[in-house]
Amino acid sequence: MSESRRDQIIETAMKLFCRDGFHATGVDAVVQASGVAKMTLYRHFKSKDELILAAIRRSDERFRHWFMTELEARASDPAGRLMRILDLVDECIHNEEFSGCPFILASGEFSEPDHPVNVAVAEHTRLLHRYVSGIAAEAGVADPDSLTIQICLLAEGVFVQAHLGRKDVVAQARAAAETLIRHATAGVAAVGTSMTG
């Protein structure tokens, strides 16, 4: 029961943090929205920063698991998986609970690079980049790291624009990603079939 209470607090807190801001959301708001006593919250988290860090880490674990599972389910070949990345971003921003990318929002509110929250966000980015770069290398891309950075910049740009109300930009980002991927995989065997799968 204790672990479920902790999970409940984390889930509620992250929704509030994304909707209202990490600094603007007080502990009292989290307590009220999650339906737990303040003492219960502090039993699990010594401070608000500790709660924020736990929420960021939980979001990282959940997003990466979903992201990897969905990519592998939607395309059997690496080039095809690269092409599906912006599709997943599209699904994220059109989710009715979307209030912005928690990692981008958090990094915008914590300016110190060595703050634990920024360290956690940087680790999230590093792990995602490593995963996508691995797919790009498997697809035969000559410079997988460069392509990964380009695709991730497009994805991050979509998240920012969607938070500002411009969800329609995903179509342009998807087209740009497709061009980059086609160029990077030009000459790789069976690329044509992966693009239409």
Short mmCIF file of C-alpha atoms in Angstrom, two decimals:
data_model
loop_
_atom_site.label_atom_id
_atom_site.label_comp_id
_atom_site.label_asym_id
_atom_site.label_seq_id
_atom_site.Cartn_x
_atom_site.Cartn_y
_atom_site.Cartn_z
CA MET A 1 0.00 0.00 0.00
CA SER A 2 2.89 2.31 0.85
CA GLU A 3 4.41 1.91 -2.63
CA SER A 4 1.06 2.61 -4.30
CA ARG A 5 0.74 5.81 -2.27
CA ARG A 6 4.21 6.83 -3.40
CA ASP A 7 3.28 6.12 -7.01
CA GLN A 8 0.06 8.08 -6.61
CA ILE A 9 1.95 11.10 -5.29
CA ILE A 10 4.50 10.94 -8.13
CA GLU A 11 1.84 10.63 -10.84
CA THR A 12 -0.23 13.49 -9.45
CA ALA A 13 2.80 15.70 -8.90
CA MET A 14 4.07 15.30 -12.45
CA LYS A 15 0.71 16.26 -13.93
CA LEU A 16 0.70 19.41 -11.80
CA PHE A 17 4.36 20.20 -12.53
CA CYS A 18 3.77 20.02 -16.30
CA ARG A 19 0.53 21.96 -16.17
CA ASP A 20 1.41 24.66 -13.65
CA GLY A 21 5.20 24.64 -13.45
CA PHE A 22 7.72 22.91 -11.21
CA HIS A 23 8.45 25.96 -9.07
CA ALA A 24 4.88 27.28 -9.09
CA THR A 25 3.40 24.00 -7.85
CA GLY A 26 3.55 23.84 -4.08
CA VAL A 27 3.56 20.79 -1.85
CA ASP A 28 0.09 21.72 -0.59
CA ALA A 29 -1.29 21.51 -4.14
CA VAL A 30 0.22 18.04 -4.58
CA VAL A 31 -1.18 16.92 -1.23
CA GLN A 32 -4.66 18.18 -2.07
CA ALA A 33 -4.71 16.73 -5.59
CA SER A 34 -3.33 13.34 -4.58
CA GLY A 35 -5.60 13.00 -1.55
CA VAL A 36 -2.85 12.14 0.92
CA ALA A 37 -1.78 13.78 4.15
CA LYS A 38 1.23 16.10 4.05
CA MET A 39 2.94 13.82 6.56
CA THR A 40 2.49 10.91 4.13
CA LEU A 41 4.14 12.89 1.34
CA TYR A 42 7.12 13.79 3.52
CA ARG A 43 7.41 10.19 4.65
CA HIS A 44 8.21 9.28 1.05
CA PHE A 45 10.02 12.46 -0.03
CA LYS A 46 12.23 14.57 2.23
CA SER A 47 11.74 17.68 0.10
CA LYS A 48 9.92 19.02 -2.94
CA ASP A 49 13.13 18.73 -4.98
CA GLU A 50 13.30 15.04 -4.09
CA LEU A 51 9.72 14.63 -5.30
CA ILE A 52 10.53 16.45 -8.56
CA LEU A 53 13.55 14.21 -9.10
CA ALA A 54 11.49 11.08 -8.48
CA ALA A 55 8.85 12.31 -10.94
CA ILE A 56 11.47 13.02 -13.62
CA ARG A 57 13.03 9.59 -13.18
CA ARG A 58 9.64 7.89 -13.34
CA SER A 59 8.77 9.81 -16.51
CA ASP A 60 12.10 8.81 -18.02
CA GLU A 61 11.58 5.11 -17.30
CA ARG A 62 8.01 5.14 -18.58
CA PHE A 63 8.75 7.15 -21.74
CA ARG A 64 11.80 5.15 -22.78
CA HIS A 65 10.00 1.83 -22.25
CA TRP A 66 7.02 3.02 -24.30
CA PHE A 67 9.22 4.59 -26.98
CA MET A 68 11.39 1.51 -27.51
CA THR A 69 8.49 -0.94 -27.36
CA GLU A 70 6.42 1.04 -29.86
CA LEU A 71 9.27 1.58 -32.33
CA GLU A 72 10.13 -2.11 -32.38
CA ALA A 73 6.47 -3.07 -32.77
CA ARG A 74 5.83 -0.69 -35.68
CA ALA A 75 8.78 -1.52 -37.91
CA SER A 76 10.87 -4.66 -38.23
CA ASP A 77 13.86 -2.94 -39.84
CA PRO A 78 16.05 -0.16 -38.42
CA ALA A 79 15.42 2.39 -41.19
CA GLY A 80 11.70 1.89 -40.71
CA ARG A 81 12.04 2.46 -36.96
CA LEU A 82 13.84 5.74 -37.58
CA MET A 83 10.95 6.81 -39.79
CA ARG A 84 8.46 6.11 -37.01
CA ILE A 85 10.05 8.39 -34.40
CA LEU A 86 8.09 11.49 -35.41
CA ASP A 87 4.91 9.37 -35.48
CA LEU A 88 5.43 8.68 -31.78
CA VAL A 89 6.09 12.35 -31.09
CA ASP A 90 2.81 13.11 -32.89
CA GLU A 91 0.97 10.70 -30.59
CA CYS A 92 2.53 12.29 -27.51
CA ILE A 93 1.49 15.83 -28.35
CA HIS A 94 -2.05 14.78 -29.26
CA ASN A 95 -2.55 12.87 -26.02
CA GLU A 96 -5.33 14.61 -24.08
CA GLU A 97 -3.08 14.79 -21.00
CA PHE A 98 -0.19 16.48 -22.85
CA SER A 99 0.94 19.65 -21.08
CA GLY A 100 4.42 19.84 -22.50
CA CYS A 101 7.50 17.61 -22.44
CA PRO A 102 8.42 17.20 -18.74
CA PHE A 103 12.14 17.06 -19.53
CA ILE A 104 12.17 20.27 -21.56
CA LEU A 105 9.97 22.01 -19.00
CA ALA A 106 12.17 20.90 -16.10
CA SER A 107 15.42 21.96 -17.76
CA GLY A 108 13.87 25.37 -18.40
CA GLU A 109 13.15 25.89 -14.70
CA PHE A 110 16.40 24.57 -13.20
CA SER A 111 19.24 26.66 -14.57
CA GLU A 112 22.18 25.06 -12.74
CA PRO A 113 23.72 22.33 -14.96
CA ASP A 114 24.75 20.29 -11.92
CA HIS A 115 21.33 20.41 -10.26
CA PRO A 116 20.11 16.80 -9.73
CA VAL A 117 17.04 17.48 -11.88
CA ASN A 118 19.15 18.69 -14.81
CA VAL A 119 21.51 15.75 -14.34
CA ALA A 120 18.50 13.39 -14.58
CA VAL A 121 17.21 15.19 -17.69
CA ALA A 122 20.67 14.99 -19.28
CA GLU A 123 20.81 11.26 -18.54
CA HIS A 124 17.37 10.80 -20.12
CA THR A 125 18.60 12.58 -23.25
CA ARG A 126 21.84 10.58 -23.32
CA LEU A 127 20.04 7.24 -23.08
CA LEU A 128 17.55 8.17 -25.82
CA HIS A 129 20.34 9.40 -28.09
CA ARG A 130 22.31 6.19 -27.52
CA TYR A 131 19.27 4.08 -28.40
CA VAL A 132 18.41 6.04 -31.57
CA SER A 133 22.07 6.17 -32.61
CA GLY A 134 22.21 2.39 -32.28
CA ILE A 135 19.24 2.07 -34.62
CA ALA A 136 20.88 4.45 -37.09
CA ALA A 137 24.11 2.45 -37.01
CA GLU A 138 22.14 -0.75 -37.58
CA ALA A 139 20.50 0.94 -40.59
CA GLY A 140 23.94 1.47 -42.11
CA VAL A 141 24.13 5.24 -41.55
CA ALA A 142 27.71 6.49 -41.93
CA ASP A 143 27.41 9.05 -39.12
CA PRO A 144 24.69 7.74 -36.77
CA ASP A 145 25.38 10.30 -34.03
CA SER A 146 24.88 13.22 -36.41
CA LEU A 147 21.59 11.83 -37.73
CA THR A 148 20.43 11.16 -34.17
CA ILE A 149 21.08 14.75 -33.15
CA GLN A 150 19.19 16.03 -36.20
CA ILE A 151 16.14 13.81 -35.56
CA CYS A 152 16.10 14.63 -31.84
CA LEU A 153 16.32 18.36 -32.55
CA LEU A 154 13.26 18.04 -34.77
CA ALA A 155 11.40 16.05 -32.10
CA GLU A 156 12.30 18.52 -29.35
CA GLY A 157 11.23 21.41 -31.55
CA VAL A 158 7.83 19.78 -32.07
CA PHE A 159 7.39 19.36 -28.32
CA VAL A 160 8.18 23.04 -27.72
CA GLN A 161 5.89 24.24 -30.51
CA ALA A 162 3.09 21.94 -29.36
CA HIS A 163 3.36 23.37 -25.85
CA LEU A 164 2.87 26.80 -27.43
CA GLY A 165 -0.23 25.57 -29.25
CA ARG A 166 1.31 24.72 -32.65
CA LYS A 167 0.67 20.98 -32.92
CA ASP A 168 0.37 21.20 -36.70
CA VAL A 169 4.14 21.60 -37.12
CA VAL A 170 4.66 17.86 -36.69
CA ALA A 171 3.89 17.33 -40.40
CA GLN A 172 6.78 19.57 -41.42
CA ALA A 173 9.09 17.96 -38.87
CA ARG A 174 8.14 14.49 -40.10
CA ALA A 175 8.86 15.49 -43.71
CA ALA A 176 12.24 16.93 -42.69
CA ALA A 177 13.10 13.76 -40.75
CA GLU A 178 12.16 11.58 -43.72
CA THR A 179 14.45 13.62 -45.97
CA LEU A 180 17.33 13.34 -43.51
CA ILE A 181 16.84 9.60 -43.06
CA ARG A 182 16.55 8.92 -46.80
CA HIS A 183 19.71 10.92 -47.43
CA ALA A 184 21.60 9.19 -44.61
CA THR A 185 20.54 5.71 -45.74
CA ALA A 186 21.00 6.31 -49.47
CA GLY A 187 22.67 3.29 -51.00
CA VAL A 188 21.87 1.01 -48.07
CA ALA A 189 20.29 -2.21 -49.26
CA ALA A 190 16.51 -2.50 -49.00
CA VAL A 191 16.01 1.07 -47.87
CA GLY A 192 13.14 1.50 -50.30
CA THR A 193 11.10 -1.27 -48.70
CA SER A 194 11.71 0.06 -45.20
CA MET A 195 10.31 3.44 -46.13
CA THR A 196 7.00 2.04 -47.28
CA GLY A 197 6.49 -0.52 -44.53
#
